[in-house]
Every structure is written in structure tokens, then in C-alpha cells.
PDB file of C-alpha atoms and ligand atoms in Angstrom:
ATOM      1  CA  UNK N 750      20.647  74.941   0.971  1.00 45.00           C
ATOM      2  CA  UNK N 751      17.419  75.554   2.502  1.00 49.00           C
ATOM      3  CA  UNK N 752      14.566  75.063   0.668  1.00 51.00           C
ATOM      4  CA  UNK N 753      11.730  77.650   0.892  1.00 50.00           C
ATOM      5  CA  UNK N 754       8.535  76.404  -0.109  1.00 52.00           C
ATOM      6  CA  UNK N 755       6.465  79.070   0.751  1.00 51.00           C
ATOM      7  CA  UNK N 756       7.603  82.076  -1.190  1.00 55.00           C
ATOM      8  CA  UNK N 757       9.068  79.615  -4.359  1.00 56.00           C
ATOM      9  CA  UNK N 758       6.164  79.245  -6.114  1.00 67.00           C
ATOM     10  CA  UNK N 759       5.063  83.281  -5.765  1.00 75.00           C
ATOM     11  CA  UNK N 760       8.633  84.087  -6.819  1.00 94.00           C
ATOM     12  CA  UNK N 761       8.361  81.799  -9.946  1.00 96.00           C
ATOM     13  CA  UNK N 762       4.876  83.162 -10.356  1.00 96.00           C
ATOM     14  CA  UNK N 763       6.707  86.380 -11.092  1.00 97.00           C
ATOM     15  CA  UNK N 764       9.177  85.315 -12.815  1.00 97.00           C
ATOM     16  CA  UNK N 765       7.084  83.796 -15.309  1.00 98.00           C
ATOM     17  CA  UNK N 766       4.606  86.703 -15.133  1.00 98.00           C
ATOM     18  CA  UNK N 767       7.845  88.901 -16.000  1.00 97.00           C
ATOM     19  CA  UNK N 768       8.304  86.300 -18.876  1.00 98.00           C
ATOM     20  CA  UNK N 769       5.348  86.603 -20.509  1.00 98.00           C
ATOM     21  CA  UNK N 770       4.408  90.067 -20.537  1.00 98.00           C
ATOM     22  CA  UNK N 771       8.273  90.203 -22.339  1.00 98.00           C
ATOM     23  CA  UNK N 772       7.606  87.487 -24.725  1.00 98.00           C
ATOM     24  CA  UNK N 773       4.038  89.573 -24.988  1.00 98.00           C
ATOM     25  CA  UNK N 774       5.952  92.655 -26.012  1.00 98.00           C
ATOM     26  CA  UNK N 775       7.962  90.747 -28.158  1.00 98.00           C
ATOM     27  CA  UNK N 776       5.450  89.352 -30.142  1.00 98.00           C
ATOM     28  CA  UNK N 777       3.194  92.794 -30.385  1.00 98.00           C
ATOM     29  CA  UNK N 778       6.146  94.485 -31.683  1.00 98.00           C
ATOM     30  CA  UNK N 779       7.627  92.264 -34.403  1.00 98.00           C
ATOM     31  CA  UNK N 780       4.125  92.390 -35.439  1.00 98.00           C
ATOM     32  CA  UNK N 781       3.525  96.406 -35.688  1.00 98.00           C
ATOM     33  CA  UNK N 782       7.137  95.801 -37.444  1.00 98.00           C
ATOM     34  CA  UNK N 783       5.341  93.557 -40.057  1.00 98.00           C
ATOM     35  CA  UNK N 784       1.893  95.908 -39.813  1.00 98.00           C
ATOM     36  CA  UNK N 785       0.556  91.939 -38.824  1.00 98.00           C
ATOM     37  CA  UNK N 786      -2.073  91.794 -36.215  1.00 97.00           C
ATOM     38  CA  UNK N 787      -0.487  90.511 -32.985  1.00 95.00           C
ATOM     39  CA  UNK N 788      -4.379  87.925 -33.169  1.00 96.00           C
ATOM     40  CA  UNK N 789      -2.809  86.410 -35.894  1.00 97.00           C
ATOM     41  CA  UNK N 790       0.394  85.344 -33.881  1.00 98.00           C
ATOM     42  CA  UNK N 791      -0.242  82.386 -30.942  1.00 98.00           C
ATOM     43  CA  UNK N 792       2.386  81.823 -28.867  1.00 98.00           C
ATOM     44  CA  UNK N 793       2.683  78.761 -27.474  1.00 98.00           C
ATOM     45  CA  UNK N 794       4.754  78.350 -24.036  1.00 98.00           C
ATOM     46  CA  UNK N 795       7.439  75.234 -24.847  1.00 98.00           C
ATOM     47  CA  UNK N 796       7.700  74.027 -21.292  1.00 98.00           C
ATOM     48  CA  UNK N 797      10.221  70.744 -21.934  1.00 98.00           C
ATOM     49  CA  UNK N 798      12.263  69.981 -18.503  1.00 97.00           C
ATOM     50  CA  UNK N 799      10.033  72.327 -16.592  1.00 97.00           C
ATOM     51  CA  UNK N 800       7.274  71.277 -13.872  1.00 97.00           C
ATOM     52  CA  UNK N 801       3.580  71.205 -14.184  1.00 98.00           C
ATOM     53  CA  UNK N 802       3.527  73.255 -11.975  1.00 97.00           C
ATOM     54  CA  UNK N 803       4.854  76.118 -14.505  1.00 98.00           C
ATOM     55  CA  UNK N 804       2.117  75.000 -16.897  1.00 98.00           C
ATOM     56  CA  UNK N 805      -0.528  75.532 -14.807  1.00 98.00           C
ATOM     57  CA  UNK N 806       1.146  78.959 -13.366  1.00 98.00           C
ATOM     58  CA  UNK N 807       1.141  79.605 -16.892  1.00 98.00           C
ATOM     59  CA  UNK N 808      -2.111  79.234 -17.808  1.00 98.00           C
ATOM     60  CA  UNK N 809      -3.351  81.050 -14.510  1.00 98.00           C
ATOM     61  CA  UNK N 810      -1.359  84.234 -15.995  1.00 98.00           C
ATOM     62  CA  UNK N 811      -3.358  83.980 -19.122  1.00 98.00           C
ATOM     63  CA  UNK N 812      -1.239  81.616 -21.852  1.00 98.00           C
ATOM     64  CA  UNK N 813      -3.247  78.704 -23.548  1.00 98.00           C
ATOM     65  CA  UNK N 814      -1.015  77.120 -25.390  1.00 98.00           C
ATOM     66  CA  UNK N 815       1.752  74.774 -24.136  1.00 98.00           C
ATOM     67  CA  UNK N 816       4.491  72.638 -26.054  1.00 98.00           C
ATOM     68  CA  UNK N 817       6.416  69.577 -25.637  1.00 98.00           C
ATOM     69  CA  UNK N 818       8.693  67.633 -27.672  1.00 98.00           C
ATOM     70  CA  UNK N 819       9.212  64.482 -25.534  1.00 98.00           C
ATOM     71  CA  UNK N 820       6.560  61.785 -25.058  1.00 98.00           C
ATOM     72  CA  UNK N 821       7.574  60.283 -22.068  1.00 98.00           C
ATOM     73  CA  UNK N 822       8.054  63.795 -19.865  1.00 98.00           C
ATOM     74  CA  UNK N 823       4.662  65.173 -21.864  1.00 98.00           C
ATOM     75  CA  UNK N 824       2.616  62.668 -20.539  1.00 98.00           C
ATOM     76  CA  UNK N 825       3.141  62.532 -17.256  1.00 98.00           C
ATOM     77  CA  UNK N 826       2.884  66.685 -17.232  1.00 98.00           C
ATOM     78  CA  UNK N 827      -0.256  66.735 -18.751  1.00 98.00           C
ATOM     79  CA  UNK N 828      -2.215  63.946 -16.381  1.00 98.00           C
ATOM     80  CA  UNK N 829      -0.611  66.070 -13.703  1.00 98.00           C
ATOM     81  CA  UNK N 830      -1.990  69.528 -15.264  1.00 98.00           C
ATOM     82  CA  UNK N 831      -5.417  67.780 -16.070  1.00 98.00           C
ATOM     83  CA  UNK N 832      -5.375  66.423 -12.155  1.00 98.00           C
ATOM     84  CA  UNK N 833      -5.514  70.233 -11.219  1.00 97.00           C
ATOM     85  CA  UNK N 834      -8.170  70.556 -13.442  1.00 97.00           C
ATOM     86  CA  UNK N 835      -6.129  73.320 -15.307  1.00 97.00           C
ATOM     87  CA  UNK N 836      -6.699  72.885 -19.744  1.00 95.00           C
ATOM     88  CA  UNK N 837      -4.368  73.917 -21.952  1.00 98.00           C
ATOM     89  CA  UNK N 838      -4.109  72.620 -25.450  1.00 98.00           C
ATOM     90  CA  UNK N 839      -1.017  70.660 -25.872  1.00 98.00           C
ATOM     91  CA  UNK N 840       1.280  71.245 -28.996  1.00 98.00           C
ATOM     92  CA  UNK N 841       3.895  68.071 -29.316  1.00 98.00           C
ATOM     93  CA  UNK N 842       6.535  69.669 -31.307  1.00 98.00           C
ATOM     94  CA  UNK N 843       9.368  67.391 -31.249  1.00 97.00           C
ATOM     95  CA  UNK N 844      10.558  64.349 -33.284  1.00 95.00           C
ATOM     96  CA  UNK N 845       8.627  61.502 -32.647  1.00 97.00           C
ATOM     97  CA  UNK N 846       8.432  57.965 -33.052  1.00 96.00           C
ATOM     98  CA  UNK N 847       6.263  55.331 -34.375  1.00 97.00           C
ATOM     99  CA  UNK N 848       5.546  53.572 -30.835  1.00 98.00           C
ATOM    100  CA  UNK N 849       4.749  56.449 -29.027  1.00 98.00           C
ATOM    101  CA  UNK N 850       1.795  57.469 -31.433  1.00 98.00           C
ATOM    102  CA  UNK N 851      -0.673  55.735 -29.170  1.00 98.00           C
ATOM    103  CA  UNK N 852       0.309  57.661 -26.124  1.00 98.00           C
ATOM    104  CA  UNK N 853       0.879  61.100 -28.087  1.00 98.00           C
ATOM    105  CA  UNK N 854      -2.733  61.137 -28.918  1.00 98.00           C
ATOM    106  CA  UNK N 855      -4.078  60.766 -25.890  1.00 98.00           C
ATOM    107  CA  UNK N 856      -3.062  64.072 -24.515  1.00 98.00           C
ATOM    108  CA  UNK N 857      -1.963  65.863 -27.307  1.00 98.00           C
ATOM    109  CA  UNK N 858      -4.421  68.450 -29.318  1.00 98.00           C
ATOM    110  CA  UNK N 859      -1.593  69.031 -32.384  1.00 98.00           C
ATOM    111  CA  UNK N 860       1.402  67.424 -33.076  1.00 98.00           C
ATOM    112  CA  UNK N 861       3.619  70.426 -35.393  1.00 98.00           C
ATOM    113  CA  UNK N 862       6.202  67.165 -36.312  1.00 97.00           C
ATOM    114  CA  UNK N 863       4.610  64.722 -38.891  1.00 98.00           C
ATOM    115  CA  UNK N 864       7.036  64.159 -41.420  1.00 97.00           C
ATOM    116  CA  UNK N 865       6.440  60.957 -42.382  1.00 97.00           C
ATOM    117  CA  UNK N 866       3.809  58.745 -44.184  1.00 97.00           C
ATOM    118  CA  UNK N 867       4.752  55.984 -41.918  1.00 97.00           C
ATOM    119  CA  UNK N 868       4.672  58.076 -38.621  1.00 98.00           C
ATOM    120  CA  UNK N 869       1.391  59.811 -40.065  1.00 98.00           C
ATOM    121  CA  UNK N 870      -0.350  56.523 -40.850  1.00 98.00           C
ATOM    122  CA  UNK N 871       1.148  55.844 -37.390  1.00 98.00           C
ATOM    123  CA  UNK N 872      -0.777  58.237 -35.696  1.00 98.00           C
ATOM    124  CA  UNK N 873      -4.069  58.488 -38.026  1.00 98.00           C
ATOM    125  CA  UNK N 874      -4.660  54.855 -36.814  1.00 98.00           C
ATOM    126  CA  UNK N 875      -4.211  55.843 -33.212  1.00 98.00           C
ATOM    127  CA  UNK N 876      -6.385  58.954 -33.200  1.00 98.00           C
ATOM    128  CA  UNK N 877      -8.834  56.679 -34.541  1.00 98.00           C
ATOM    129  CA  UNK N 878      -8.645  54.400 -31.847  1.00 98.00           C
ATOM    130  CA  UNK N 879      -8.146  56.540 -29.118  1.00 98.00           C
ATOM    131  CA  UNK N 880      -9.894  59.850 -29.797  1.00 98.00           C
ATOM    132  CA  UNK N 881     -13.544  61.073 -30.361  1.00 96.00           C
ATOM    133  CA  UNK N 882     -12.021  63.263 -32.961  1.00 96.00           C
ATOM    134  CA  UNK N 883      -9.074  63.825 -35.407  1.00 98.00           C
ATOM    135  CA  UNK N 884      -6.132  65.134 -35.027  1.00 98.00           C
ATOM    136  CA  UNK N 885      -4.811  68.552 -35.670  1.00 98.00           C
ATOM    137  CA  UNK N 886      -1.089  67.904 -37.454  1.00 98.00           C
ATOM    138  CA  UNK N 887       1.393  70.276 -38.768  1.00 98.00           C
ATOM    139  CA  UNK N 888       3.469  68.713 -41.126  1.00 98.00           C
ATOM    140  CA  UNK N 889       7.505  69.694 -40.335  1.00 98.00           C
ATOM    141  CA  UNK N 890       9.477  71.104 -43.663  1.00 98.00           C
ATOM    142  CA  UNK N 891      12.886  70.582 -44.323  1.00 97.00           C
ATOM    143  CA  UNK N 892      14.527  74.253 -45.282  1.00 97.00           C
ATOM    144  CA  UNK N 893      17.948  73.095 -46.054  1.00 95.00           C
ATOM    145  CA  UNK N 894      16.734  70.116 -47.613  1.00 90.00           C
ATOM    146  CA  UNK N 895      19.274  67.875 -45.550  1.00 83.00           C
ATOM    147  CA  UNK N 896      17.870  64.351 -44.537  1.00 69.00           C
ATOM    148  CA  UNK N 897      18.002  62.627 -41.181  1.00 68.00           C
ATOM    149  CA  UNK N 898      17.359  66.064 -38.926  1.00 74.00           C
ATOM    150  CA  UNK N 899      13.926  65.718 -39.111  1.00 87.00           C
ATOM    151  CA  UNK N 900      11.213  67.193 -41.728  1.00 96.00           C
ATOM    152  CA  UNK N 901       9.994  66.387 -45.251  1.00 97.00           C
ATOM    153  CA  UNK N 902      11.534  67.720 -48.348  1.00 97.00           C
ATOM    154  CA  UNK N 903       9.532  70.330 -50.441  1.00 97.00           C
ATOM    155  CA  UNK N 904       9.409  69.948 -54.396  1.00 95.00           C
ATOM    156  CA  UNK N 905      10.334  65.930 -53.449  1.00 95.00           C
ATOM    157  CA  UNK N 906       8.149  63.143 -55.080  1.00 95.00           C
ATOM    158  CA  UNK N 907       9.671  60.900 -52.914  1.00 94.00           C
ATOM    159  CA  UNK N 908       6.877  58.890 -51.288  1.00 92.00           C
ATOM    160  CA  UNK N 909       9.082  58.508 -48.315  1.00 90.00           C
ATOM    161  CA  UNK N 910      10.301  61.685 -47.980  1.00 94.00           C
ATOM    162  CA  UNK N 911       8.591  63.833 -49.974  1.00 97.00           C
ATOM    163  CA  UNK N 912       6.142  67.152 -48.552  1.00 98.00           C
ATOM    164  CA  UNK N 913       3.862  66.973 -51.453  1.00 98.00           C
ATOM    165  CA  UNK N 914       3.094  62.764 -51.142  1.00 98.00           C
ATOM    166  CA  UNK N 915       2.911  63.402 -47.572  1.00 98.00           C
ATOM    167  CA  UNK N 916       0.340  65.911 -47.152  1.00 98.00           C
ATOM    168  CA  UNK N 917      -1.831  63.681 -49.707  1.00 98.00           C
ATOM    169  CA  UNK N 918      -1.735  60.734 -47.103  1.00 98.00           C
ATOM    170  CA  UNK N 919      -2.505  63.258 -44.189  1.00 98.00           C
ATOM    171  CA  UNK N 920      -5.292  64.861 -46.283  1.00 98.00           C
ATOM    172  CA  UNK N 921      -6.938  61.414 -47.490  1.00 98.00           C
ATOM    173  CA  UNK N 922      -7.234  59.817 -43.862  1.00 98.00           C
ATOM    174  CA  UNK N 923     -10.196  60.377 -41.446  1.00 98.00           C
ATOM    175  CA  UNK N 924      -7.857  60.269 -38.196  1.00 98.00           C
ATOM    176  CA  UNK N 925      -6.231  63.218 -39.057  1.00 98.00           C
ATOM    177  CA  UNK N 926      -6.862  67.148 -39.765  1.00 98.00           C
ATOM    178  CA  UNK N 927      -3.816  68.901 -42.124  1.00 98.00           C
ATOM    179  CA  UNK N 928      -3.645  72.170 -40.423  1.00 98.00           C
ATOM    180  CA  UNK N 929      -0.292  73.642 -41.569  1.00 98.00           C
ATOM    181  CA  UNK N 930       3.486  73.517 -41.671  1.00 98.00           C
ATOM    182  CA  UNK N 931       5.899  74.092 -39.226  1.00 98.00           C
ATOM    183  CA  UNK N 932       9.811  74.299 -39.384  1.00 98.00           C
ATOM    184  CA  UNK N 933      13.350  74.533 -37.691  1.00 97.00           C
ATOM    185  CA  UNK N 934      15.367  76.773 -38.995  1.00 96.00           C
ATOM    186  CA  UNK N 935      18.767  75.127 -40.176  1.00 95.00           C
ATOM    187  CA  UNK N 936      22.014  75.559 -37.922  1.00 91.00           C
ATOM    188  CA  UNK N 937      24.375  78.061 -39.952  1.00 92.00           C
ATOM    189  CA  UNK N 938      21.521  79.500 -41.477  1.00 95.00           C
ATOM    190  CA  UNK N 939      19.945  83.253 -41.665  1.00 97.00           C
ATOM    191  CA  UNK N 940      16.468  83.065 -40.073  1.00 97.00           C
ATOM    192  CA  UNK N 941      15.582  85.874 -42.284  1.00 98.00           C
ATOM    193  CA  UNK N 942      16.202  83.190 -45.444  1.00 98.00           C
ATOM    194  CA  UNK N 943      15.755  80.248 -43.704  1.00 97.00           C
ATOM    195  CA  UNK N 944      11.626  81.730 -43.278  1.00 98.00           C
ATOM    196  CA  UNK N 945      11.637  83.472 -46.207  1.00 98.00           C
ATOM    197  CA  UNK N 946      12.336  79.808 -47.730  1.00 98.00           C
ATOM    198  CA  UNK N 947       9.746  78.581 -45.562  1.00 98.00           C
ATOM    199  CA  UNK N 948       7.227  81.405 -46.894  1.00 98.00           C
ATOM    200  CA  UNK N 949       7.474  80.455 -50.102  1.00 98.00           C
ATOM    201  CA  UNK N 950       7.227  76.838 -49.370  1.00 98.00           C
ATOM    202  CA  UNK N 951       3.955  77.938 -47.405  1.00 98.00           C
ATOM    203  CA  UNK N 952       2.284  80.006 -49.980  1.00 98.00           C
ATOM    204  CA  UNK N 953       2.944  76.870 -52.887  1.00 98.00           C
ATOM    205  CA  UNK N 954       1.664  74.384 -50.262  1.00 98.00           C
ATOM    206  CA  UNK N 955      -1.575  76.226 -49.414  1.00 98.00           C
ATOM    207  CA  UNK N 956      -2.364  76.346 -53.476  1.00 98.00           C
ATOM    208  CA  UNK N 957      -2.652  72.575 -52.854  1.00 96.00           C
ATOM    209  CA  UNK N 958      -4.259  72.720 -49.894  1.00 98.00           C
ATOM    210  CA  UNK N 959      -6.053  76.096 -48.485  1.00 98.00           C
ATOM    211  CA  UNK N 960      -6.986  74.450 -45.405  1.00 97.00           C
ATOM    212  CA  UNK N 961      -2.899  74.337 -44.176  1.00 98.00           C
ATOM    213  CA  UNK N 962      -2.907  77.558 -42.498  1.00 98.00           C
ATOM    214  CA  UNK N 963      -0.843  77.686 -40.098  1.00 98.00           C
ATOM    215  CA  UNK N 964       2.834  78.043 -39.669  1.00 98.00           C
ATOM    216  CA  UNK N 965       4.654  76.908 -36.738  1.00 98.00           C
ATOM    217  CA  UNK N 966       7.714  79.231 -37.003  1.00 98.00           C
ATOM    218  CA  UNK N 967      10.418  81.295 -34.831  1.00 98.00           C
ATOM    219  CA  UNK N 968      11.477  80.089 -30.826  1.00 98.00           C
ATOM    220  CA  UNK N 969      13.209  82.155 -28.353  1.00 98.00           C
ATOM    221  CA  UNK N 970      15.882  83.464 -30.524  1.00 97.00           C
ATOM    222  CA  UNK N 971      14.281  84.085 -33.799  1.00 98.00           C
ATOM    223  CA  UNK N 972      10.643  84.636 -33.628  1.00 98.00           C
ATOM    224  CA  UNK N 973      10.973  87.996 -34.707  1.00 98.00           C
ATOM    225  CA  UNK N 974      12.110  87.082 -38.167  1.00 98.00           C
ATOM    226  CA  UNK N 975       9.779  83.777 -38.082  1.00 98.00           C
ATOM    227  CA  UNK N 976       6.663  86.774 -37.632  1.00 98.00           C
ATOM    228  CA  UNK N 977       8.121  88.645 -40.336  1.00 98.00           C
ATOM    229  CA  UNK N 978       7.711  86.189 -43.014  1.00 98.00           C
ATOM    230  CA  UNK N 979       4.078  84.994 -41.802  1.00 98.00           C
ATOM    231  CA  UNK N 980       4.437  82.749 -38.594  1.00 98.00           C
ATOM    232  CA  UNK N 981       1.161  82.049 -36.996  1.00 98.00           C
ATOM    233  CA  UNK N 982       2.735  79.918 -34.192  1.00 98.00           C
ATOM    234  CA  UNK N 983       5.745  80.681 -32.235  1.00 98.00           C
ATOM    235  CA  UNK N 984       7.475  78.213 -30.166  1.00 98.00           C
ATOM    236  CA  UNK N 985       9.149  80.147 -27.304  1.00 98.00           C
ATOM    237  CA  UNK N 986      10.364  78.191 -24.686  1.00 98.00           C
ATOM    238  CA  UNK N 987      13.961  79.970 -22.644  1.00 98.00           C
ATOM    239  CA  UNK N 988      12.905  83.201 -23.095  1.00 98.00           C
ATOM    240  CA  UNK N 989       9.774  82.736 -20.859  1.00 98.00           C
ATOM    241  CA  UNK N 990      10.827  80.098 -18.494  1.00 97.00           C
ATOM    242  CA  UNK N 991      14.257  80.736 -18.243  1.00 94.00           C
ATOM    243  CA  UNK N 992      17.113  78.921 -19.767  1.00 91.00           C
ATOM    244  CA  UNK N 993      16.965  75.257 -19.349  1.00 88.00           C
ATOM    245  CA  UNK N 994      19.876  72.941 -17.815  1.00 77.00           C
ATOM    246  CA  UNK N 995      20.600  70.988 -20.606  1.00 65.00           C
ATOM    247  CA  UNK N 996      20.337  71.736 -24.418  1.00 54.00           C
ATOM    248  CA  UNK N 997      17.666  69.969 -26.278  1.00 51.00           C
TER     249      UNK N 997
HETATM  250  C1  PLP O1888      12.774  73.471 -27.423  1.00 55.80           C
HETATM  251  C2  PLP O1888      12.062  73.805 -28.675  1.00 55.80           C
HETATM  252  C3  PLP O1888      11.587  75.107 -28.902  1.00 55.80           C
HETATM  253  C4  PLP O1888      11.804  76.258 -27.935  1.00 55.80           C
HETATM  254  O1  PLP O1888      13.134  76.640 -27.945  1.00 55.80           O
HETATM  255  P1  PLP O1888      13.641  77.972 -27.178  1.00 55.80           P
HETATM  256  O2  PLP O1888      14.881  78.335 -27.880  1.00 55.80           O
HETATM  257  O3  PLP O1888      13.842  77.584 -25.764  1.00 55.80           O
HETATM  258  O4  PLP O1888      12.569  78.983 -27.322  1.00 55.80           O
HETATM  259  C5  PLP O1888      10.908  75.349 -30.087  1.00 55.80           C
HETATM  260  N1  PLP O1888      10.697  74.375 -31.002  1.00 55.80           N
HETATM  261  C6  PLP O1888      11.127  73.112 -30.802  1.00 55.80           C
HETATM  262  C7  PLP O1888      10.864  72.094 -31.854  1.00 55.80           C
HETATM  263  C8  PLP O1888      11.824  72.787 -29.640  1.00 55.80           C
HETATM  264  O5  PLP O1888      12.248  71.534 -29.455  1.00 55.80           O
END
């Protein structure tokens, strides 16, 4: 195969022009379905196994927002996005471990995937030691209620698994800033009840605590449901950049 290096990048320019203004349309009309103002709805461009070089195309063609759910791969994209002096704000939004809290700071603005007290102590004393200023976190909800996949359990006590003891840590620690909630819906499940679920968990949670705004809801193949039942985030990542080699 030849390689042609000069009309690539205009072609995937294009592409991910194309992408957008779909994702765009998308958005604007699951919105006027929900009579929500398409303001209220960010989108934010999941760019996992894709090059910088589509982040910063991105952000030339007008996105801010760009997620990642892998520390190692994030890392190195963002010094390589902030080397072309190009600034988006960078969502982590996949599971994440204890170690790489220190590195996860450095670049990221919000991480959507707290779940736990340990991982949120985790990163509370790493924001403090690394950044000028907290934190934005998301904390990640369990719908089906099913342990292991990721996400803390609503209605729980459970001071290792519970939402509720959770969100008291994340509130109560200087390192940190409790924006919101943000959730996967289940395999086998609706969307339509996995985020009505969600919605209710979201309206009890924000009783608690009115600062938890947001909701990190709805990717490629469900966002129009996720905007139905009051996403404020949407995590689209195939149907703008195309679909990627390997699942994950
Ligand atoms: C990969 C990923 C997305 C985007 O998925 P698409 O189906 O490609 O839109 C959204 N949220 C999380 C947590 C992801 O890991």
C-alpha cells in the first residue's frame, strides 16, 4: 500500500468534520425531542485508540471536550496535544486504578469514574500534590446494581461500595470538586430504563447534594435516550471517529 501523506490528514479532516456536524444533529434533535436546550447537552469527543492528531483536528472544527478511559494512551495524547499548543479539557472516563491517580491528574480536568472511597482518597491526595486546584469528579453509578463492573451502588450504606458514603468522602476533601454522576448503561438492558433508573438516582442524589449537576450519560448508540432522561454529558466516541479496531 502506498501511503499518502499529503491528502490523509484533509481527508480525515472531513471525515471528522462529517462526524461532528452528524453527532451535532444528533444531539440538537434528541433535544427538540425532549423540548431540552441543545446548551444544556456537552458532548464530549471519546477519542481512545485514535491519534492526537484527531484531537487536535477536533478541536480545530470546533469540539472542546475530549475523553479517554486509559491512563497510559491518555497521557501520552495529551503532552502531544498540549505540544501543539491545542487545549481541550480532558474527561478520563474509564475505570481506573489506584497507581495511576498521580499521573491522571496531571492532565486530566474531570475524571466521570470515581467509584470508590479508596480510589477517591486516591486521587484527592494527588490533586493536592500535583494541581493548583481541585478536581472536577463525577462519581460512576451502578444501574443494575451488579458489583465488580465498575460503579457504586445507590441506596447502599456500604462504606466500600456504597453512592451515598462515597459522595460524603468526595464532598468533605479539599482535593476534590463533586460535580455529578455518570453511568454505563447495563448489557441486556433498555437504555430507556436503564436512564430512567439513573434519573431518579440523579434527582435523590442532588437533594443531598445540589452542587452534583451533571450527568455523564448516553455514547454512540444510546445518547438519544441518555438526553431524554436529563444527560448533560454525552460520551460519543464511534459515531464521530469511526468505529475503532478493537472493542473496549
Ligand atoms: C468508549 C467509551 C465511550 C464511547 O463509546 P462509543 O460507543 O464509541 O460512543 C463512552 N463511555 C465510556 C466509558 C467508554 O469507555
Amino acid at each position: 500500500m502506498t501511503n499518502t501523506p499529503a491528502t490523509a490528514p484533509t481527508n480525515r479532516n472531513a471525515e471528522l468534520a462529517a462526524g461532528l456536524a452528524r453527532v451535532r444533529t444528533r444531539i440538537a434533535d434528541a433535544c427538540a425531542a425532549a423540548g431540552r436546550d441543545p446548551g444544556e447537552v456537552t458532548m464530549i469527543a471519546v477519542t481512545k485508540t485514535y491519534p492526537a492528531s484527531d484531537v487536535v483536528a477536533l478541536i480545530g472544527l470546533g469540539a472542546t471536550e475530549v475523553g479517554e478511559n486509559r491512563d497510559q494512551e491518555a497521557a501520552a495524547k495529551a503532552a502531544e496535544v498540549a505540544a501543539a499548543g491545542v487545549t481541550p479539557r480532558w474527561h478520563f472516563i474509564g475505570q481506573l486504578q489506584r497507581n495511576k491517580a498521580k499521573s491522571v491528574v496531571r492532565y486530566a480536568d474531570v475524571v466521570h469514574s470515581v467509584d470508590s472511597v479508596r480510589l477517591a482518597r486516591a486521587l484527592d491526595r494527588a490533586a493536592g500534590a500535583e494541581r493548583d486546584r481541585p478536581l472536577d469528579v463525577l462519581l460512576q453509578v451502578s444501574i443494575d446494581g451488579a458489583v465488580g463492573r465498575g460503579g457504586a451502588l445507590p441506596g447502599s450504606a456500604d462504606p466500600d461500595a456504597g453512592l451515598d458514603p462515597l459522595a460524603e468522602v468526595v464532598a468533605g476533601v479539599d482535593g476534590l470538586r463533586l460535580t455529578g454522576l455518570m453511568a454505563v448503561a447495563p448489557l441486556g438492558w433498555e437504555p430507556d430504563r436503564a436512564f430512567a433508573r439513573l434519573a431518579e438516582v440523579a434527582a435523590g442524589f442532588r437533594v443531598q447534594h445540589p452542587q452534583a449537576t451533571l450527568l455523564s450519560a448516553g455514547m454512540s448508540g444510546d445518547l438519544e435516550p441518555a438526553v431524554r432522561y436529563g444527560a448533560t454529558h454525552v460520551r460519543v466516541g464511534s459515531a464521530l471517529l469511526g468505529m475503532r479496531p478493537t472493542l473496549r
